[in-house]
Structure formats: C-alpha cells, structure tokens
mmCIF file of C-alpha atoms in Angstrom:
data_model
loop_
_atom_site.group_PDB
_atom_site.id
_atom_site.type_symbol
_atom_site.label_atom_id
_atom_site.label_comp_id
_atom_site.label_asym_id
_atom_site.label_seq_id
_atom_site.Cartn_x
_atom_site.Cartn_y
_atom_site.Cartn_z
ATOM 1 C CA MET A 1 55.820 98.067 59.222
ATOM 2 C CA MET A 2 57.582 97.255 62.454
ATOM 3 C CA ARG A 3 56.059 94.730 64.830
ATOM 4 C CA ALA A 4 55.537 95.647 68.453
ATOM 5 C CA PRO A 5 58.045 94.041 70.809
ATOM 6 C CA ARG A 6 56.840 91.074 72.800
ATOM 7 C CA PRO A 7 56.683 91.430 76.582
ATOM 8 C CA SER A 8 59.530 89.922 78.538
ATOM 9 C CA ALA A 9 59.341 86.440 79.969
ATOM 10 C CA LEU A 10 59.581 87.857 83.492
ATOM 11 C CA LEU A 11 56.509 90.033 82.923
ATOM 12 C CA GLN A 12 54.565 87.036 81.633
ATOM 13 C CA ARG A 13 55.495 85.024 84.689
ATOM 14 C CA ILE A 14 54.458 87.649 87.245
ATOM 15 C CA THR A 15 51.274 88.704 85.453
ATOM 16 C CA PRO A 16 48.247 87.037 87.098
ATOM 17 C CA GLY A 17 46.560 84.517 84.824
ATOM 18 C CA THR A 18 43.036 83.164 84.743
ATOM 19 C CA LEU A 19 43.766 80.618 87.463
ATOM 20 C CA ASP A 20 45.362 83.252 89.706
ATOM 21 C CA ARG A 21 42.401 85.599 89.459
ATOM 22 C CA TYR A 22 39.957 82.746 90.066
ATOM 23 C CA LEU A 23 41.730 81.562 93.212
ATOM 24 C CA VAL A 24 42.086 85.072 94.621
ATOM 25 C CA ARG A 25 38.379 85.736 94.064
ATOM 26 C CA GLN A 26 37.567 82.480 95.830
ATOM 27 C CA MET A 27 39.842 83.442 98.731
ATOM 28 C CA ALA A 28 38.505 86.964 99.325
ATOM 29 C CA PRO A 29 35.090 86.170 100.953
ATOM 30 C CA PRO A 30 36.353 83.601 103.499
ATOM 31 C CA PHE A 31 39.311 85.849 104.275
ATOM 32 C CA LEU A 32 37.078 88.812 105.135
ATOM 33 C CA ILE A 33 34.684 86.640 107.130
ATOM 34 C CA SER A 34 37.518 84.960 109.035
ATOM 35 C CA LEU A 35 39.161 88.300 109.745
ATOM 36 C CA ALA A 36 35.921 89.734 111.105
ATOM 37 C CA VAL A 37 35.198 86.678 113.270
ATOM 38 C CA VAL A 38 38.700 86.498 114.723
ATOM 39 C CA MET A 39 38.809 90.257 115.372
ATOM 40 C CA THR A 40 35.447 90.105 117.137
ATOM 41 C CA ALA A 41 36.559 87.193 119.297
ATOM 42 C CA LEU A 42 39.801 88.908 120.256
ATOM 43 C CA LEU A 43 38.194 92.273 120.971
ATOM 44 C CA LEU A 44 35.210 90.974 122.934
ATOM 45 C CA GLU A 45 36.993 90.390 126.241
ATOM 46 C CA ARG A 46 38.894 93.671 126.057
ATOM 47 C CA LEU A 47 35.719 95.567 125.200
ATOM 48 C CA LEU A 48 34.032 94.318 128.368
ATOM 49 C CA VAL A 49 37.015 95.447 130.448
ATOM 50 C CA LEU A 50 36.972 98.874 128.796
ATOM 51 C CA LEU A 51 33.255 99.275 129.406
ATOM 52 C CA ASN A 52 33.679 98.480 133.096
ATOM 53 C CA VAL A 53 36.594 100.901 133.478
ATOM 54 C CA LEU A 54 34.884 103.732 131.635
ATOM 55 C CA ALA A 55 31.601 103.184 133.473
ATOM 56 C CA ALA A 56 33.395 103.408 136.815
ATOM 57 C CA ASP A 57 35.365 106.512 135.834
ATOM 58 C CA GLY A 58 32.596 108.330 133.982
ATOM 59 C CA GLY A 59 34.007 107.896 130.493
ATOM 60 C CA THR A 60 32.015 108.881 127.443
ATOM 61 C CA LEU A 61 31.267 107.097 124.193
ATOM 62 C CA LYS A 62 33.858 109.272 122.448
ATOM 63 C CA ILE A 63 36.602 108.028 124.791
ATOM 64 C CA PHE A 64 35.432 104.448 124.284
ATOM 65 C CA ALA A 65 35.551 104.825 120.491
ATOM 66 C CA GLY A 66 39.068 106.246 120.679
ATOM 67 C CA LEU A 67 40.310 103.396 122.856
ATOM 68 C CA LEU A 68 38.700 100.877 120.514
ATOM 69 C CA ALA A 69 40.425 102.456 117.509
ATOM 70 C CA ASP A 70 43.779 102.200 119.307
ATOM 71 C CA LEU A 71 43.205 98.497 119.988
ATOM 72 C CA ILE A 72 42.386 97.564 116.390
ATOM 73 C CA PRO A 73 45.998 97.594 115.037
ATOM 74 C CA HIS A 74 47.182 95.284 117.817
ATOM 75 C CA TYR A 75 44.465 92.674 117.327
ATOM 76 C CA LEU A 76 44.598 93.038 113.554
ATOM 77 C CA GLY A 77 48.204 91.905 113.706
ATOM 78 C CA LEU A 78 47.076 88.794 115.597
ATOM 79 C CA ALA A 79 44.044 88.089 113.415
ATOM 80 C CA LEU A 80 45.752 88.533 110.040
ATOM 81 C CA PRO A 81 47.774 85.257 110.036
ATOM 82 C CA ALA A 82 44.786 83.270 111.314
ATOM 83 C CA ALA A 83 42.461 84.721 108.653
ATOM 84 C CA ILE A 84 44.955 83.922 105.868
ATOM 85 C CA CYS A 85 45.338 80.341 107.078
ATOM 86 C CA VAL A 86 41.607 79.698 107.411
ATOM 87 C CA SER A 87 40.700 81.280 104.058
ATOM 88 C CA VAL A 88 43.368 79.409 102.041
ATOM 89 C CA PHE A 89 42.543 76.144 103.782
ATOM 90 C CA SER A 90 38.807 76.505 103.105
ATOM 91 C CA VAL A 91 39.326 77.310 99.412
ATOM 92 C CA VAL A 92 41.722 74.428 98.730
ATOM 93 C CA ARG A 93 39.627 72.026 100.788
ATOM 94 C CA ARG A 94 36.467 72.904 98.886
ATOM 95 C CA MET A 95 38.266 72.599 95.533
ATOM 96 C CA SER A 96 39.615 69.213 96.584
ATOM 97 C CA GLN A 97 36.169 67.949 97.576
ATOM 98 C CA ASN A 98 34.678 69.235 94.293
ATOM 99 C CA ASN A 99 37.402 67.499 92.234
ATOM 100 C CA GLU A 100 38.728 70.830 90.961
ATOM 101 C CA ILE A 101 42.209 70.027 92.265
ATOM 102 C CA ASP A 102 42.143 66.687 90.429
ATOM 103 C CA ALA A 103 41.089 68.389 87.200
ATOM 104 C CA LEU A 104 43.869 70.948 87.470
ATOM 105 C CA MET A 105 46.496 68.327 88.210
ATOM 106 C CA ALA A 106 45.228 66.194 85.294
ATOM 107 C CA SER A 107 45.892 69.170 83.007
ATOM 108 C CA GLY A 108 49.487 69.421 84.234
ATOM 109 C CA ILE A 109 49.115 72.003 87.004
ATOM 110 C CA SER A 110 50.831 71.032 90.232
ATOM 111 C CA LEU A 111 49.964 71.947 93.792
ATOM 112 C CA LEU A 112 52.847 74.432 93.740
ATOM 113 C CA ARG A 113 51.254 76.281 90.820
ATOM 114 C CA ILE A 114 47.921 76.312 92.643
ATOM 115 C CA ALA A 115 49.593 77.760 95.730
ATOM 116 C CA ARG A 116 51.293 80.579 93.789
ATOM 117 C CA PRO A 117 48.466 83.179 93.973
ATOM 118 C CA PHE A 118 47.989 82.421 97.669
ATOM 119 C CA VAL A 119 51.693 83.048 98.280
ATOM 120 C CA MET A 120 51.438 86.330 96.385
ATOM 121 C CA VAL A 121 48.513 87.392 98.565
ATOM 122 C CA GLY A 122 50.502 86.275 101.606
ATOM 123 C CA SER A 123 53.416 88.446 100.482
ATOM 124 C CA VAL A 124 51.117 91.456 100.240
ATOM 125 C CA MET A 125 49.734 90.648 103.687
ATOM 126 C CA GLY A 126 53.334 90.364 104.881
ATOM 127 C CA LEU A 127 53.910 93.968 103.815
ATOM 128 C CA VAL A 128 50.748 94.950 105.662
ATOM 129 C CA GLY A 129 51.983 93.070 108.727
ATOM 130 C CA PHE A 130 55.391 94.778 108.412
ATOM 131 C CA SER A 131 53.648 98.157 108.510
ATOM 132 C CA LEU A 132 51.473 97.086 111.436
ATOM 133 C CA TYR A 133 54.236 95.570 113.560
ATOM 134 C CA GLY A 134 56.857 98.133 112.653
ATOM 135 C CA PHE A 135 55.095 101.489 112.574
ATOM 136 C CA ILE A 136 51.353 101.499 113.316
ATOM 137 C CA GLN A 137 51.203 99.376 116.477
ATOM 138 C CA PRO A 138 53.849 101.392 118.412
ATOM 139 C CA TYR A 139 51.886 104.622 118.001
ATOM 140 C CA ALA A 140 48.550 102.905 118.682
ATOM 141 C CA ARG A 141 49.923 101.276 121.860
ATOM 142 C CA TYR A 142 51.155 104.637 123.176
ATOM 143 C CA ASP A 143 47.870 106.381 122.321
ATOM 144 C CA PHE A 144 45.918 103.633 124.103
ATOM 145 C CA ARG A 145 48.005 103.925 127.256
ATOM 146 C CA GLN A 146 47.703 107.699 127.204
ATOM 147 C CA ALA A 147 43.924 107.603 126.766
ATOM 148 C CA MET A 148 43.532 105.011 129.529
ATOM 149 C CA TYR A 149 45.647 107.137 131.868
ATOM 150 C CA PHE A 150 43.517 110.235 131.391
ATOM 151 C CA ALA A 151 40.295 108.215 131.542
ATOM 152 C CA ALA A 152 41.329 106.676 134.869
ATOM 153 C CA HIS A 153 42.478 110.011 136.376
ATOM 154 C CA ALA A 154 39.735 112.282 135.144
ATOM 155 C CA GLY A 155 38.377 112.967 138.629
ATOM 156 C CA TRP A 156 34.905 112.437 140.110
ATOM 157 C CA ALA A 157 32.486 110.741 137.741
ATOM 158 C CA PRO A 158 28.922 112.101 137.577
ATOM 159 C CA HIS A 159 27.250 108.813 138.545
ATOM 160 C CA LEU A 160 25.591 108.077 141.885
ATOM 161 C CA GLN A 161 23.903 105.189 143.627
ATOM 162 C CA SER A 162 20.856 105.278 145.864
ATOM 163 C CA GLY A 163 21.790 106.398 149.389
ATOM 164 C CA MET A 164 25.386 107.073 148.377
ATOM 165 C CA PHE A 165 27.204 110.121 149.857
ATOM 166 C CA ALA A 166 29.385 111.653 147.133
ATOM 167 C CA THR A 167 32.022 114.311 147.838
ATOM 168 C CA PRO A 168 33.053 115.981 144.560
ATOM 169 C CA ALA A 169 35.027 118.528 146.629
ATOM 170 C CA ASP A 170 36.151 118.993 150.238
ATOM 171 C CA THR A 171 33.371 121.498 150.924
ATOM 172 C CA LEU A 172 30.587 119.677 149.062
ATOM 173 C CA MET A 173 28.436 116.644 149.853
ATOM 174 C CA LEU A 174 25.692 115.190 147.673
ATOM 175 C CA THR A 175 23.233 112.338 148.191
ATOM 176 C CA ALA A 176 19.883 111.111 146.830
ATOM 177 C CA ASP A 177 17.315 108.632 148.120
ATOM 178 C CA ARG A 178 16.693 107.043 144.724
ATOM 179 C CA VAL A 179 18.833 107.035 141.588
ATOM 180 C CA ASP A 180 18.083 105.710 138.103
ATOM 181 C CA GLY A 181 19.070 106.404 134.525
ATOM 182 C CA ALA A 182 22.545 104.846 135.013
ATOM 183 C CA GLY A 183 23.223 107.135 137.968
ATOM 184 C CA THR A 184 22.250 110.442 136.349
ATOM 185 C CA ARG A 185 18.589 110.951 137.366
ATOM 186 C CA LEU A 186 18.188 111.689 141.072
ATOM 187 C CA HIS A 187 15.122 111.793 143.319
ATOM 188 C CA HIS A 188 14.858 113.452 146.762
ATOM 189 C CA VAL A 189 18.235 115.151 146.509
ATOM 190 C CA PHE A 190 20.146 116.723 149.404
ATOM 191 C CA ILE A 191 23.252 118.913 149.006
ATOM 192 C CA ARG A 192 25.426 120.528 151.675
ATOM 193 C CA ASP A 193 27.746 123.236 150.315
ATOM 194 C CA ARG A 194 30.201 124.930 152.715
ATOM 195 C CA SER A 195 32.164 126.966 150.217
ATOM 196 C CA SER A 196 32.610 130.789 150.281
ATOM 197 C CA GLY A 197 32.577 130.901 154.120
ATOM 198 C CA LEU A 198 28.916 129.960 154.510
ATOM 199 C CA GLU A 199 26.703 126.896 154.472
ATOM 200 C CA ARG A 200 23.993 126.124 151.955
ATOM 201 C CA ASP A 201 21.663 123.196 152.472
ATOM 202 C CA ILE A 202 19.730 122.357 149.313
ATOM 203 C CA SER A 203 16.932 119.826 149.025
ATOM 204 C CA ALA A 204 15.022 119.089 145.831
ATOM 205 C CA GLU A 205 12.474 116.631 144.581
ATOM 206 C CA SER A 206 14.552 115.633 141.529
ATOM 207 C CA GLY A 207 17.763 116.412 139.703
ATOM 208 C CA THR A 208 19.817 115.468 136.637
ATOM 209 C CA LEU A 209 23.587 115.054 136.562
ATOM 210 C CA ARG A 210 25.594 115.637 133.395
ATOM 211 C CA ILE A 211 29.102 116.673 132.415
ATOM 212 C CA ALA A 212 29.303 120.361 131.523
ATOM 213 C CA ASP A 213 30.264 121.508 128.045
ATOM 214 C CA ASP A 214 33.788 122.465 129.144
ATOM 215 C CA ARG A 215 34.429 118.827 130.234
ATOM 216 C CA THR A 216 36.062 120.098 133.481
ATOM 217 C CA SER A 217 32.969 120.428 135.666
ATOM 218 C CA VAL A 218 29.702 118.662 136.474
ATOM 219 C CA ARG A 219 26.289 120.276 136.053
ATOM 220 C CA LEU A 220 23.361 119.420 138.322
ATOM 221 C CA ASP A 221 19.884 120.602 137.269
ATOM 222 C CA LEU A 222 17.505 120.615 140.250
ATOM 223 C CA ALA A 223 13.709 120.938 140.252
ATOM 224 C CA HIS A 224 11.217 121.925 143.016
ATOM 225 C CA GLY A 225 13.320 122.473 146.089
ATOM 226 C CA ILE A 226 14.474 124.707 148.928
ATOM 227 C CA ILE A 227 17.804 126.441 149.630
ATOM 228 C CA VAL A 228 18.645 127.242 153.259
ATOM 229 C CA THR A 229 21.625 129.611 153.597
ATOM 230 C CA ASP A 230 23.392 130.062 156.950
ATOM 231 C CA ARG A 231 25.816 133.003 157.060
ATOM 232 C CA GLN A 232 26.543 132.519 160.806
ATOM 233 C CA ASP A 233 26.423 136.274 161.527
ATOM 234 C CA THR A 234 22.807 136.732 160.439
ATOM 235 C CA ALA A 235 19.624 134.729 160.536
ATOM 236 C CA PRO A 236 19.358 131.901 157.989
ATOM 237 C CA THR A 237 17.500 132.614 154.771
ATOM 238 C CA LEU A 238 15.178 130.289 152.891
ATOM 239 C CA VAL A 239 14.552 130.320 149.154
ATOM 240 C CA GLN A 240 12.138 128.122 147.233
ATOM 241 C CA PHE A 241 12.761 127.384 143.559
ATOM 242 C CA ASP A 242 11.169 125.582 140.680
ATOM 243 C CA THR A 243 14.415 124.973 138.762
ATOM 244 C CA THR A 244 18.033 125.817 139.467
ATOM 245 C CA THR A 245 21.439 124.730 138.277
ATOM 246 C CA ARG A 246 24.567 124.009 140.288
ATOM 247 C CA ILE A 247 28.048 123.695 138.745
ATOM 248 C CA PHE A 248 30.563 121.517 140.587
ATOM 249 C CA GLN A 249 34.223 121.971 139.728
ATOM 250 C CA THR A 250 35.884 118.553 139.722
ATOM 251 C CA VAL A 251 39.479 118.014 140.718
ATOM 252 C CA SER A 252 41.367 116.080 138.061
ATOM 253 C CA GLN A 253 44.146 113.786 139.205
ATOM 254 C CA ALA A 254 45.717 113.529 135.769
ATOM 255 C CA HIS A 255 49.070 115.088 134.991
ATOM 256 C CA THR A 256 50.906 115.321 131.717
ATOM 257 C CA PHE A 257 51.462 111.842 130.344
ATOM 258 C CA ARG A 258 55.008 110.688 129.690
ATOM 259 C CA CYS A 259 56.617 110.943 126.286
ATOM 260 C CA ARG A 260 56.561 108.015 123.891
ATOM 261 C CA GLY A 261 59.590 105.739 123.998
ATOM 262 C CA ASN A 262 59.939 104.531 127.587
ATOM 263 C CA ASP A 263 58.942 101.051 126.409
ATOM 264 C CA GLU A 264 60.559 99.266 123.462
ATOM 265 C CA ARG A 265 57.116 98.227 122.213
ATOM 266 C CA GLU A 266 56.309 101.911 121.635
ATOM 267 C CA LEU A 267 59.256 102.374 119.253
ATOM 268 C CA THR A 268 59.072 101.954 115.490
ATOM 269 C CA LEU A 269 61.451 99.683 113.621
ATOM 270 C CA LEU A 270 63.639 102.613 112.583
ATOM 271 C CA GLU A 271 63.800 103.840 116.169
ATOM 272 C CA LEU A 272 64.665 100.342 117.374
ATOM 273 C CA LEU A 273 67.414 100.040 114.772
ATOM 274 C CA ARG A 274 68.809 103.440 115.730
ATOM 275 C CA GLY A 275 68.655 102.533 119.419
ATOM 276 C CA VAL A 276 70.521 99.255 118.809
ATOM 277 C CA HIS A 277 73.385 101.029 117.023
ATOM 278 C CA THR A 278 73.619 104.233 119.071
ATOM 279 C CA GLY A 279 72.262 103.092 122.439
ATOM 280 C CA ASP A 280 69.194 104.240 124.358
ATOM 281 C CA PRO A 281 69.673 105.431 127.958
ATOM 282 C CA ALA A 282 66.073 104.581 128.902
ATOM 283 C CA ILE A 283 65.964 101.003 127.506
ATOM 284 C CA ARG A 284 68.545 98.231 127.766
ATOM 285 C CA ARG A 285 70.081 97.121 124.484
ATOM 286 C CA PRO A 286 68.976 93.432 124.754
ATOM 287 C CA HIS A 287 65.343 94.571 124.923
ATOM 288 C CA LEU A 288 65.800 96.633 121.757
ATOM 289 C CA VAL A 289 67.515 93.756 119.926
ATOM 290 C CA ALA A 290 64.836 91.272 120.981
ATOM 291 C CA GLU A 291 61.965 93.508 119.902
ATOM 292 C CA LEU A 292 63.580 94.293 116.549
ATOM 293 C CA HIS A 293 64.203 90.660 115.587
ATOM 294 C CA PHE A 294 60.823 89.556 116.939
ATOM 295 C CA ARG A 295 58.874 91.967 114.747
ATOM 296 C CA LEU A 296 60.876 91.164 111.632
ATOM 297 C CA ALA A 297 60.401 87.423 112.133
ATOM 298 C CA ARG A 298 56.632 87.782 112.587
ATOM 299 C CA ALA A 299 56.269 89.849 109.419
ATOM 300 C CA LEU A 300 58.508 87.615 107.271
ATOM 301 C CA ALA A 301 56.661 84.456 108.345
ATOM 302 C CA ILE A 302 53.286 85.604 106.966
ATOM 303 C CA PRO A 303 53.965 84.622 103.293
ATOM 304 C CA PHE A 304 54.678 81.036 104.412
ATOM 305 C CA ILE A 305 51.280 80.627 106.088
ATOM 306 C CA PRO A 306 49.396 80.089 102.764
ATOM 307 C CA ILE A 307 51.956 77.403 101.866
ATOM 308 C CA LEU A 308 51.219 75.566 105.107
ATOM 309 C CA ALA A 309 47.445 75.850 104.677
ATOM 310 C CA CYS A 310 47.549 74.767 101.036
ATOM 311 C CA ALA A 311 49.664 71.711 101.866
ATOM 312 C CA LEU A 312 47.408 70.610 104.733
ATOM 313 C CA ALA A 313 44.076 71.226 102.979
ATOM 314 C CA GLY A 314 44.160 68.238 100.649
ATOM 315 C CA VAL A 315 41.898 65.355 101.615
ATOM 316 C CA ALA A 316 41.560 61.829 100.271
ATOM 317 C CA LYS A 317 38.288 60.997 98.548
ATOM 318 C CA ARG A 318 37.244 58.349 101.043
ATOM 319 C CA GLN A 319 38.494 60.286 104.056
ATOM 320 C CA ARG A 320 35.699 62.017 105.950
ATOM 321 C CA ARG A 321 37.809 63.833 108.499
ATOM 322 C CA ASN A 322 40.773 66.062 107.872
ATOM 323 C CA LEU A 323 42.902 67.247 110.775
ATOM 324 C CA GLY A 324 44.797 69.675 108.568
ATOM 325 C CA LEU A 325 43.179 72.822 109.980
ATOM 326 C CA ALA A 326 43.805 71.683 113.553
ATOM 327 C CA ILE A 327 47.432 70.931 112.692
ATOM 328 C CA ALA A 328 47.799 74.327 111.030
ATOM 329 C CA ALA A 329 46.283 76.099 114.058
ATOM 330 C CA ILE A 330 48.574 74.234 116.467
ATOM 331 C CA SER A 331 51.559 75.042 114.247
ATOM 332 C CA LEU A 332 50.748 78.760 114.153
ATOM 333 C CA VAL A 333 50.126 78.973 117.897
ATOM 334 C CA GLY A 334 53.266 76.970 118.636
ATOM 335 C CA PHE A 335 55.334 79.148 116.300
ATOM 336 C CA ASP A 336 54.015 82.339 117.904
ATOM 337 C CA HIS A 337 54.775 81.012 121.398
ATOM 338 C CA ALA A 338 58.265 80.013 120.251
ATOM 339 C CA LEU A 339 58.869 83.571 119.039
ATOM 340 C CA GLN A 340 57.526 84.941 122.328
ATOM 341 C CA LEU A 341 59.889 82.645 124.227
ATOM 342 C CA GLY A 342 62.775 83.753 122.040
ATOM 343 C CA LEU A 343 61.863 87.374 122.697
ATOM 344 C CA SER A 344 62.001 86.785 126.452
ATOM 345 C CA LEU A 345 65.289 84.876 126.267
ATOM 346 C CA VAL A 346 66.995 87.572 124.224
ATOM 347 C CA ALA A 347 65.675 90.377 126.444
ATOM 348 C CA SER A 348 66.327 88.767 129.836
ATOM 349 C CA ARG A 349 69.218 86.367 129.181
ATOM 350 C CA SER A 350 70.940 88.242 126.317
ATOM 351 C CA MET A 351 70.873 85.112 124.169
ATOM 352 C CA SER A 352 71.561 85.307 120.449
ATOM 353 C CA PRO A 353 68.401 86.191 118.448
ATOM 354 C CA TRP A 354 69.750 84.133 115.527
ATOM 355 C CA LEU A 355 69.353 81.044 117.688
ATOM 356 C CA VAL A 356 66.141 81.547 119.674
ATOM 357 C CA ILE A 357 64.141 83.714 117.219
ATOM 358 C CA TRP A 358 65.437 82.964 113.727
ATOM 359 C CA GLY A 359 65.949 79.304 114.601
ATOM 360 C CA PRO A 360 62.193 78.656 115.114
ATOM 361 C CA PHE A 361 61.529 80.906 112.110
ATOM 362 C CA SER A 362 63.775 78.786 109.859
ATOM 363 C CA LEU A 363 62.259 75.586 111.223
ATOM 364 C CA PHE A 364 58.701 76.794 110.592
ATOM 365 C CA CYS A 365 59.363 78.116 107.084
ATOM 366 C CA GLY A 366 61.429 75.068 106.146
ATOM 367 C CA ALA A 367 58.685 72.728 107.351
ATOM 368 C CA CYS A 368 56.091 74.635 105.283
ATOM 369 C CA VAL A 369 58.188 74.406 102.112
ATOM 370 C CA TRP A 370 59.078 70.742 102.657
ATOM 371 C CA LEU A 371 55.455 69.823 103.310
ATOM 372 C CA ILE A 372 54.105 71.376 100.128
ATOM 373 C CA MET A 373 56.962 69.941 98.072
ATOM 374 C CA HIS A 374 56.180 66.539 99.527
ATOM 375 C CA ARG A 375 52.486 66.941 98.715
ATOM 376 C CA ALA A 376 53.285 68.188 95.215
ATOM 377 C CA GLY A 377 54.851 64.806 94.517
ATOM 378 C CA SER A 378 57.904 65.595 92.375
ATOM 379 C CA ALA A 379 60.762 68.061 92.196
ATOM 380 C CA GLY A 380 60.067 68.681 88.518
ATOM 381 C CA SER A 381 56.899 70.574 89.322
ATOM 382 C CA GLY A 382 58.947 73.733 89.660
ATOM 383 C CA ARG A 383 58.511 74.359 85.925
ATOM 384 C CA ILE A 384 54.748 74.309 86.331
ATOM 385 C CA TRP A 385 55.086 76.734 89.254
ATOM 386 C CA ARG A 386 56.316 79.354 86.781
ATOM 387 C CA ARG A 387 54.127 78.485 83.804
ATOM 388 C CA PRO A 388 51.091 80.816 83.302
ATOM 389 C CA PHE A 389 47.745 79.053 83.280
ATOM 390 C CA THR A 390 46.625 80.757 80.078
ATOM 391 C CA ARG A 391 49.536 79.244 78.123
ATOM 392 C CA LEU A 392 48.857 75.634 79.114
ATOM 393 C CA SER A 393 47.844 73.342 76.288
ATOM 394 C CA ALA A 394 46.934 69.671 76.308
ATOM 395 C CA SER A 395 47.802 67.547 79.290
ATOM 396 C CA PRO A 396 51.208 65.917 79.111
ATOM 397 C CA SER A 397 51.299 62.165 78.668
ATOM 398 C CA PRO A 398 52.334 60.196 81.749
#
C-alpha cells in the first residue's frame, strides 16, 4: 500500500497556522471599526458641502446617493492605510499589555513571526488599494464630476422663499407671501403668465411645488383661487377654481459633459502606461509619468504599514504612555505628503520619479523593516519567521 505524498515545504510555510488565524481574528473587529470611523470623519465635511449644493440647486435624494457612492472609492483609499495601522497597533498593544507577546517569545516565536499574518493581510489590502488607485477611483472621479455638473446646471429649482419673486421663464413670474415645507408649500400665491400672446394673473390661497415625473418641468398644484385672463382685444375674463395644476417648463443650462480622460487622474493605470509610451495630445507626458509612479508607490507601500505598526506597538511593563501610535500617524502623514510633493515635482518640474517618489518610498519601507528587525532583537529570528506555529515544540534553551 502506497503512502500519500507529504505536502511540500513551501505549502506548509504559506498555510496559515493557529497563531495566524488567531491574530487575524483579533485584527478584524478593530480594522472594521477604524475603517468606519475614518471614513465617516473624511466624508462628513464633503457631505455637508454636497447637501448645501443640492439644496440650492434642487437636487434629489437619488442624486445625493449617487454622488456619495462616487466619493466612497476616493476616501476608502485614504482610510485603508489608517485603518490597517490602527488595527494592528491596537492588537499588538493589547497582547503586549496582557503578556501574550512575552509568552509567545518565551516559546521561541519572535516579533517577526508575530507580524507575519499582519503582513499577509497588508499584502491583500495592497491588492485592494492597487485596484482602487488604478482602476476604480478614475471612473468614480469622472462620474462624480459629471453628476455635479448636471446637478449644478439643472435649471430653476422648485424651492421658494417668502416674498421672493421667482422667474422660471422669461414670460412667467411667481411669488408667495409665506413659504414653508423647505420651500415647497406656498400660501397666498400670485402668478403672472404672459405666454401665448396673452396675460394670465393667477392668485390662490395655497399651492404645492414639486418636480414633475418627466424631471424636465415643475408642477404647481393650486387650491382656491382666481384666474384673470386679459386677451387685449376682448374684455378680461375671470374664473374661480377649487384646484388647478400649472406645469412650468424649466430651461436647463446643462450640455453634454466632456469625455473621460481630460485629466490624468481620470485615467486607469493601463491608460496611463499607454499614454506614457505613445503620448497623449490632451495631457503632458510629465503629468502622466507622475500620476503613474504616484499610484504604484501608494499601493506598494500598504504591506509595510503593518510592519511599522507592529514594531511601534510594543510597550515596556512599567511604561504607562506609548507614543508609538502618534509616531506611526506622523510617519504615514509625512510619507503621504512626501509622495504628494514628489508628484508635483515630477509633473511641474519634470524631475525624475525615481528620486522624488521612489526615494521617499524606499526610505519609508526601509525604516519599517529596520525598525521591526531592531525590535525583534536578533538576525537569527528569520528562521522563526518561516516556522509554522503548529510545529513548534518546547522552548529552546537560552
């Protein structure tokens, strides 16, 4: 009877062990909470601006939801590195305070081995960031600009203020003594309509403004009023009504929005790469080169963030304060600003991206690796980095 072949050593090394699954489970809740908190903080200011713009231009909840969906990829790309850093730091800090790190190190597991599952999660998040920065954000940015353009040029908005004289068209004037219901419920309404070669003066006790079903006109439902029609060649006529409806055709100022690609930030990575090699008549080549290297550097730096957080999370037993999270936050913000500066220098000064973008990238990643190696304590811990937790036996003698 033949024995089944044993799995390869490489498969054993990459298969998550008990320690890996435990650390990932511990990381998941703070990661989701941190991601939600950071996303809410980033979106809050922009949401207020959107609400003011849509309220002034008569936007609907559907337009607001669409704009919000277009903003999520952009702010998710900003919140993802911060959420990874905070979640890894909180897990390692809690394990250090509960003596779990000491117990693991006493059994022969180094800080590098503890950081391995976090780096794997960071690598997966790096692929997510690569998709966000390279393909999803360009389309979302263009859709947001297109939606904002049509929302801002949609024409007259069906919202009034008390005593305000609105002119939806050149031959139409509308006013009301008192307005409530966010500008849609009118009281003591007066309308002067000079279309079709005659004049109609309409007064009503109340009215309700709403956008018509075709989305191109405004509907006004009036109640208990009088219509005076002056045809100029005959005597004026007077009609009393209990309810009537007037449809106002609004004049939209929006034209067809431009095609995607006038801005390098609206191009995907493949389109940027093609534009760098073949040339783009609408965008200068330094802008394409800068944007391409900037996105790649941001995505490739994500797997190193868990290394930084894991190295800074350790705390001495008698130390009450730990500035590791503050140092990590300053490092991430400084690194992002360095990449932004490199992007500007490459685009405006045609400097080499290998110097001003990949230079800060190499410095950041090298500092992360050096810091965790320094905290690990010895160069020989590389063997424990590759050793599965389930195969560990008794602790080695000192």
